[in-house]
Amino acid sequence: MAPARATPFCPRIPPVLTFTPSLHGLRGIAALAVLAFHWSEYFPALPTALRRVPFAGTTWDLAMQLGFGWLGVYLFFVLSGYLLASQLATQSLSGPSVLQFWRRRFLRIFPGVWFQVAILVVLSWLGIALIAPFTGTQVLMNLMLWINMPPWMQPPLNGVYWTLPIEFSFYLALPFIVAIQRRVGWRTTFVIALLIALAWRAGVMAAYRGDHMVSRLPILDALPGSLASFMAGVAISNVEWSPTPARRRAFIALIAAALLAMEYWLLANRDTYWTGHWMLAIWNPVVSVIIGLGVLALLRPPPELAFLGRRELVWLGEVSYGIYLWHLPAIYLVRMVGGESLNSPAGSGIALVATVAITLVMAALSFHLVERPMMRLGKRAREA
């Protein structure tokens, strides 16, 4: 197949298969953002104090971004779309190669969950309940990641599991997306995906009109409704942008301003957002596109953002899956041990330090004992 014709604005480039430190750094930041969001929800004393900081005759909200830490999930989705589409860009989409792709993605997602579920179930039997009471069926469904899906609609044992079936659904769909992209081009494919996401979200809102949409979130954010996030990453895997450093800085500033504007728009409508406001249909796709453009700009970060490739952030990116899986149980453990002593701003800060420490230890154990061996197994199977 001939490569796509290059244009001055977005020439086709080879897939990014080499190590890119800034992407690992962004993944680490995404994981920490989600952790910070949940910490602020469970230990709100310090975040509440930071929302009313007097300065220059006015009051500043220094905790605003903590409330938007869940955007780290969108960043995870964009990065998945970018990296995996890059890997498949020049590969054969034959039956064996697609099966091998799915096998490797299975080994990347499921073993970490099995490791965690086993530990959480054993701890519950020992009287350290970091998850709600469960049945054998619920454990089995969680091991299969059949969560929030018909016909059983089983709830997750760990609240963060809700994203994993969405992620894995994208893995299953990606080879077909790449095949379509090869036929009609990445721009047409992205537009189709964007329309699917908008139509799905609008359709769910119409079907459940009058309901509080938080109760319908598993349906609203199923893969069709979250497709724009992944496809923003797929789209940028097809382009190369080489502006001057000054233009790159200006573009990053513009992206940051656009994201901030979307956040303020949501805050201005938070009382009606979940009760049927039309922005619920478009906010997710629009923010996903903004984040995707931000990732494109940060693939080659300017010198002042070179910290994205620092060894510490790269390591956080390597263990980011474990950070994502383990931070909520760590929060529950800290809250169980600390109790009311953590209800002050100082206690809230202590809870953050303890949560991060426990999370990083468990994430490192998960990565070295389970995730990396499984990834190596998947690589050996591909080479066999």
XYZ file of C-alpha atoms in Angstrom:
384
model
C 0.000 0.000 0.000
C 1.418 3.367 -0.991
C 2.005 5.870 1.837
C -0.378 8.767 2.143
C 0.650 11.872 0.224
C 2.438 14.435 2.374
C 1.090 17.946 2.699
C 2.823 20.975 4.209
C 0.430 20.989 7.172
C 0.353 17.325 8.082
C 2.748 15.021 6.209
C 2.485 11.285 6.779
C 5.296 9.976 8.947
C 6.427 6.499 10.001
C 4.733 5.082 13.082
C 6.220 5.965 16.449
C 7.654 2.652 17.575
C 10.700 4.028 19.372
C 10.828 5.025 23.006
C 9.376 8.498 23.545
C 10.130 9.781 27.062
C 7.620 12.625 26.969
C 4.769 10.176 26.367
C 5.764 8.161 29.416
C 5.913 11.393 31.373
C 2.412 12.324 30.249
C 1.162 8.888 31.250
C 2.658 9.324 34.711
C 1.033 12.752 35.042
C -2.327 11.289 33.980
C -2.128 8.633 36.698
C -1.164 11.162 39.371
C -3.973 13.483 38.260
C -6.567 10.758 38.823
C -4.999 9.946 42.198
C -5.101 13.628 43.206
C -8.747 13.885 42.167
C -9.809 10.973 44.350
C -7.638 12.152 47.250
C -9.375 15.538 47.128
C -12.749 13.790 47.241
C -11.950 11.571 50.235
C -9.741 14.011 52.183
C -11.246 17.399 51.299
C -9.927 19.529 54.168
C -6.752 20.746 52.470
C -8.317 21.133 48.995
C -11.162 23.127 50.579
C -8.656 25.463 52.218
C -6.819 25.886 48.913
C -10.030 26.964 47.200
C -10.151 30.184 49.227
C -6.644 31.633 49.200
C -6.581 35.452 49.514
C -4.161 37.177 47.162
C -3.961 40.687 45.652
C -7.291 41.720 47.086
C -9.229 38.731 45.786
C -9.690 35.024 46.479
C -7.921 32.385 44.410
C -8.982 28.788 43.880
C -5.708 26.887 43.933
C -7.451 23.513 44.002
C -9.491 23.897 40.835
C -7.375 21.491 38.823
C -7.699 18.838 41.524
C -11.403 18.756 40.714
C -10.551 18.081 37.078
C -8.007 15.358 37.798
C -10.376 12.850 36.190
C -9.300 14.318 32.852
C -6.302 12.047 33.311
C -8.588 9.252 32.073
C -9.130 11.122 28.793
C -5.362 11.587 28.494
C -4.882 7.829 29.000
C -7.385 7.158 26.214
C -5.714 9.616 23.819
C -2.275 8.130 24.500
C -3.607 4.602 23.940
C -5.075 5.610 20.600
C -1.847 7.309 19.541
C 0.582 4.569 20.535
C -1.433 1.561 19.405
C -2.478 3.075 16.084
C 1.186 3.906 15.473
C 2.100 0.272 16.126
C -0.526 -1.048 13.712
C 0.089 1.556 11.005
C 2.448 -0.589 8.918
C 1.539 -4.041 10.191
C -0.377 -6.636 8.264
C -3.964 -6.986 9.416
C -4.060 -10.691 8.721
C -5.898 -12.995 11.094
C -2.787 -14.215 12.941
C -1.348 -10.712 13.392
C -4.645 -9.327 14.707
C -5.001 -12.248 17.111
C -1.470 -11.632 18.314
C -2.257 -7.931 18.835
C -5.316 -8.845 20.901
C -3.333 -11.416 22.868
C -0.713 -8.847 23.834
C -3.347 -6.312 24.860
C -5.102 -8.982 26.939
C -1.841 -9.725 28.741
C -1.332 -6.008 29.355
C -4.711 -5.419 31.014
C -6.047 -8.550 32.705
C -3.140 -9.936 34.805
C -2.804 -6.697 36.784
C -6.509 -6.846 37.601
C -6.295 -10.532 38.616
C -3.335 -9.735 40.881
C -5.242 -6.933 42.565
C -8.555 -8.780 42.906
C -6.775 -11.724 44.542
C -5.106 -9.440 47.084
C -8.263 -7.453 47.836
C -10.361 -10.595 48.296
C -7.793 -12.147 50.655
C -7.566 -8.907 52.653
C -11.352 -8.864 52.948
C -11.321 -12.412 54.318
C -8.702 -11.240 56.853
C -10.958 -8.412 57.984
C -9.284 -5.580 56.033
C -12.181 -4.607 53.801
C -10.894 -2.263 51.087
C -13.812 -3.181 48.826
C -17.544 -3.449 49.455
C -19.058 -6.846 50.361
C -19.014 -9.063 47.296
C -20.381 -12.297 45.906
C -18.571 -14.999 43.990
C -20.390 -13.967 40.835
C -19.242 -10.381 41.236
C -15.632 -11.505 41.669
C -15.861 -13.675 38.546
C -17.386 -10.868 36.485
C -14.663 -8.468 37.650
C -11.949 -10.967 36.745
C -13.478 -11.058 33.256
C -13.924 -7.244 33.290
C -17.584 -7.786 32.459
C -18.397 -4.626 34.387
C -21.351 -2.299 33.838
C -22.309 -4.329 30.779
C -25.532 -6.201 29.995
C -27.133 -8.428 30.914
C -25.745 -8.466 34.459
C -24.460 -4.850 34.857
C -22.162 -5.969 37.658
C -20.559 -3.082 39.591
C -16.754 -2.900 39.800
C -14.973 -4.116 42.923
C -12.571 -1.212 42.471
C -14.241 1.980 41.279
C -11.559 2.673 38.664
C -12.297 -0.568 36.822
C -15.115 1.151 34.923
C -12.640 2.407 32.302
C -11.024 -0.975 31.614
C -13.846 -2.552 29.567
C -13.931 0.663 27.519
C -10.183 0.446 26.945
C -10.291 -3.214 26.006
C -13.265 -2.634 23.694
C -11.107 -0.128 21.855
C -8.347 -2.730 21.540
C -10.825 -5.106 19.940
C -12.062 -2.428 17.536
C -8.714 -0.869 16.606
C -7.655 -3.309 13.834
C -10.974 -2.657 12.090
C -10.547 1.102 12.586
C -7.078 0.938 11.018
C -8.450 -1.098 8.100
C -11.140 1.543 7.490
C -8.545 4.290 7.787
C -6.437 2.663 5.081
C -9.400 2.750 2.733
C -10.910 6.191 3.352
C -8.086 8.126 5.063
C -7.577 9.192 8.646
C -9.518 12.464 8.368
C -12.705 10.763 7.165
C -12.290 8.019 9.753
C -11.917 10.578 12.523
C -14.980 12.538 11.405
C -17.050 9.338 11.293
C -15.871 8.384 14.783
C -16.615 11.869 16.109
C -20.142 11.725 14.698
C -20.649 8.282 16.237
C -19.573 9.596 19.648
C -21.845 12.636 19.426
C -24.812 10.593 18.196
C -24.341 7.968 20.911
C -24.155 10.511 23.716
C -27.131 12.464 22.396
C -29.087 9.246 21.923
C -28.435 8.064 25.482
C -29.500 11.455 26.822
C -32.715 11.285 24.794
C -33.468 7.694 25.813
C -33.084 8.494 29.505
C -34.425 12.031 29.485
C -35.332 13.163 32.975
C -32.862 10.822 34.696
C -29.798 12.064 36.523
C -27.176 11.052 34.000
C -24.613 9.961 36.582
C -26.767 6.842 36.983
C -26.453 6.284 33.219
C -22.734 7.009 33.007
C -21.738 3.387 32.229
C -23.948 3.574 29.127
C -23.089 7.148 28.211
C -19.334 6.513 28.390
C -19.325 3.064 26.767
C -16.943 2.842 23.813
C -19.158 4.626 21.263
C -19.554 7.553 23.668
C -15.820 7.631 24.449
C -14.653 6.926 20.909
C -13.581 10.531 20.293
C -10.956 10.265 23.039
C -9.225 7.277 21.455
C -9.674 8.587 17.927
C -8.044 11.897 18.814
C -4.923 9.843 19.518
C -5.361 7.770 16.341
C -5.667 10.967 14.310
C -2.487 12.586 15.628
C -0.560 9.361 14.955
C -0.974 10.259 11.276
C 0.501 13.740 11.394
C 3.777 15.468 11.954
C 3.970 19.100 12.976
C 7.291 20.912 12.962
C 6.765 24.550 13.892
C 9.368 26.942 15.202
C 9.907 26.809 18.980
C 8.063 30.128 19.383
C 5.020 28.829 17.509
C 5.073 25.585 19.461
C 5.031 27.538 22.736
C 2.192 29.721 21.475
C 0.222 26.641 20.422
C 0.717 24.971 23.817
C -0.477 28.168 25.510
C -3.525 28.233 23.234
C -4.314 24.594 24.058
C -4.008 25.311 27.779
C -6.334 28.301 27.426
C -8.883 26.255 25.460
C -8.845 23.504 28.082
C -9.255 26.054 30.861
C -12.187 27.642 29.015
C -13.882 24.238 28.735
C -13.379 23.680 32.461
C -14.929 27.041 33.342
C -17.819 26.304 30.995
C -18.493 23.072 32.843
C -18.248 24.772 36.233
C -20.702 27.434 35.116
C -23.247 24.722 34.245
C -22.481 22.100 36.881
C -25.973 22.339 38.395
C -27.585 21.226 35.125
C -24.761 19.315 33.428
C -25.876 15.889 34.694
C -29.582 16.547 34.340
C -29.734 16.785 30.572
C -27.774 19.890 29.534
C -26.875 19.588 25.863
C -23.198 20.195 26.639
C -23.059 16.673 28.124
C -23.179 15.378 24.540
C -20.304 17.494 23.231
C -18.054 18.304 26.183
C -16.250 14.954 26.207
C -15.490 14.883 22.455
C -14.382 18.523 22.344
C -12.079 18.179 25.352
C -10.658 14.972 23.882
C -9.708 16.808 20.695
C -8.063 19.566 22.748
C -6.091 17.006 24.752
C -5.105 15.230 21.539
C -3.728 18.466 20.097
C -1.854 18.998 23.350
C -0.250 15.559 23.047
C 0.744 16.372 19.457
C 2.447 19.566 20.642
C 4.233 17.788 23.491
C 5.683 14.928 21.461
C 8.703 17.179 21.102
C 8.335 19.469 24.117
C 10.113 22.828 24.207
C 13.097 23.109 26.589
C 11.025 24.545 29.439
C 8.850 21.389 29.349
C 11.742 18.963 28.969
C 10.973 17.687 32.492
C 8.321 15.477 30.843
C 11.162 13.196 29.793
C 12.915 13.102 33.164
C 13.738 9.683 34.518
C 11.380 10.067 37.489
C 8.370 10.839 35.312
C 9.313 8.121 32.836
C 9.312 5.630 35.717
C 5.909 6.890 36.850
C 4.724 6.325 33.288
C 6.004 2.750 33.342
C 4.058 1.948 36.513
C 1.088 4.197 35.677
C -1.302 1.277 35.212
C -0.520 0.106 38.719
C -0.911 3.642 40.055
C -4.320 3.792 38.450
C -5.377 0.412 39.853
C -4.009 0.783 43.373
C -4.618 4.384 44.407
C -8.249 3.909 45.497
C -7.509 0.901 47.758
C -4.599 2.917 49.174
C -6.953 5.818 49.917
C -9.398 3.448 51.639
C -6.582 1.944 53.731
C -5.289 5.367 54.782
C -8.776 6.485 55.711
C -9.363 3.259 57.662
C -6.147 3.653 59.649
C -6.177 7.440 60.082
C -9.854 7.975 60.768
C -10.946 11.403 62.003
C -7.361 12.507 62.605
C -7.087 13.131 58.857
C -10.038 15.545 58.698
C -7.882 18.666 59.138
C -5.852 20.350 56.376
C -2.646 18.956 57.905
C -4.201 15.500 58.184
C -5.340 15.745 54.584
C -1.764 16.471 53.516
C -0.499 13.508 55.542
C -3.129 11.335 53.868
C -1.831 12.415 50.447
C 1.754 11.485 51.317
C 0.670 8.116 52.722
C -1.579 7.406 49.741
C 1.171 8.174 47.235
C 3.688 6.042 49.135
C 1.414 2.994 49.387
C 0.282 3.387 45.778
C 3.813 3.579 44.390
C 4.923 0.507 46.341
C 1.970 -1.550 45.109
C 2.310 -0.197 41.562
C 5.986 -1.173 41.484
C 5.180 -4.667 42.790
C 2.423 -5.055 40.208
C 4.710 -3.906 37.399
C 7.727 -6.048 38.284
C 5.932 -9.181 39.482
C 3.022 -9.297 37.050
C 2.798 -6.697 34.291
C 6.336 -6.776 32.887
C 6.598 -10.597 32.913
C 3.259 -10.773 31.077
C 4.411 -8.186 28.528
C 7.573 -10.216 27.934
C 5.447 -13.317 27.498
C 3.399 -11.515 24.876
C 6.557 -10.395 23.097
C 7.986 -13.911 23.051
C 4.739 -15.248 21.660
C 4.920 -12.718 18.832
C 8.507 -13.675 18.002
C 7.819 -17.437 18.131
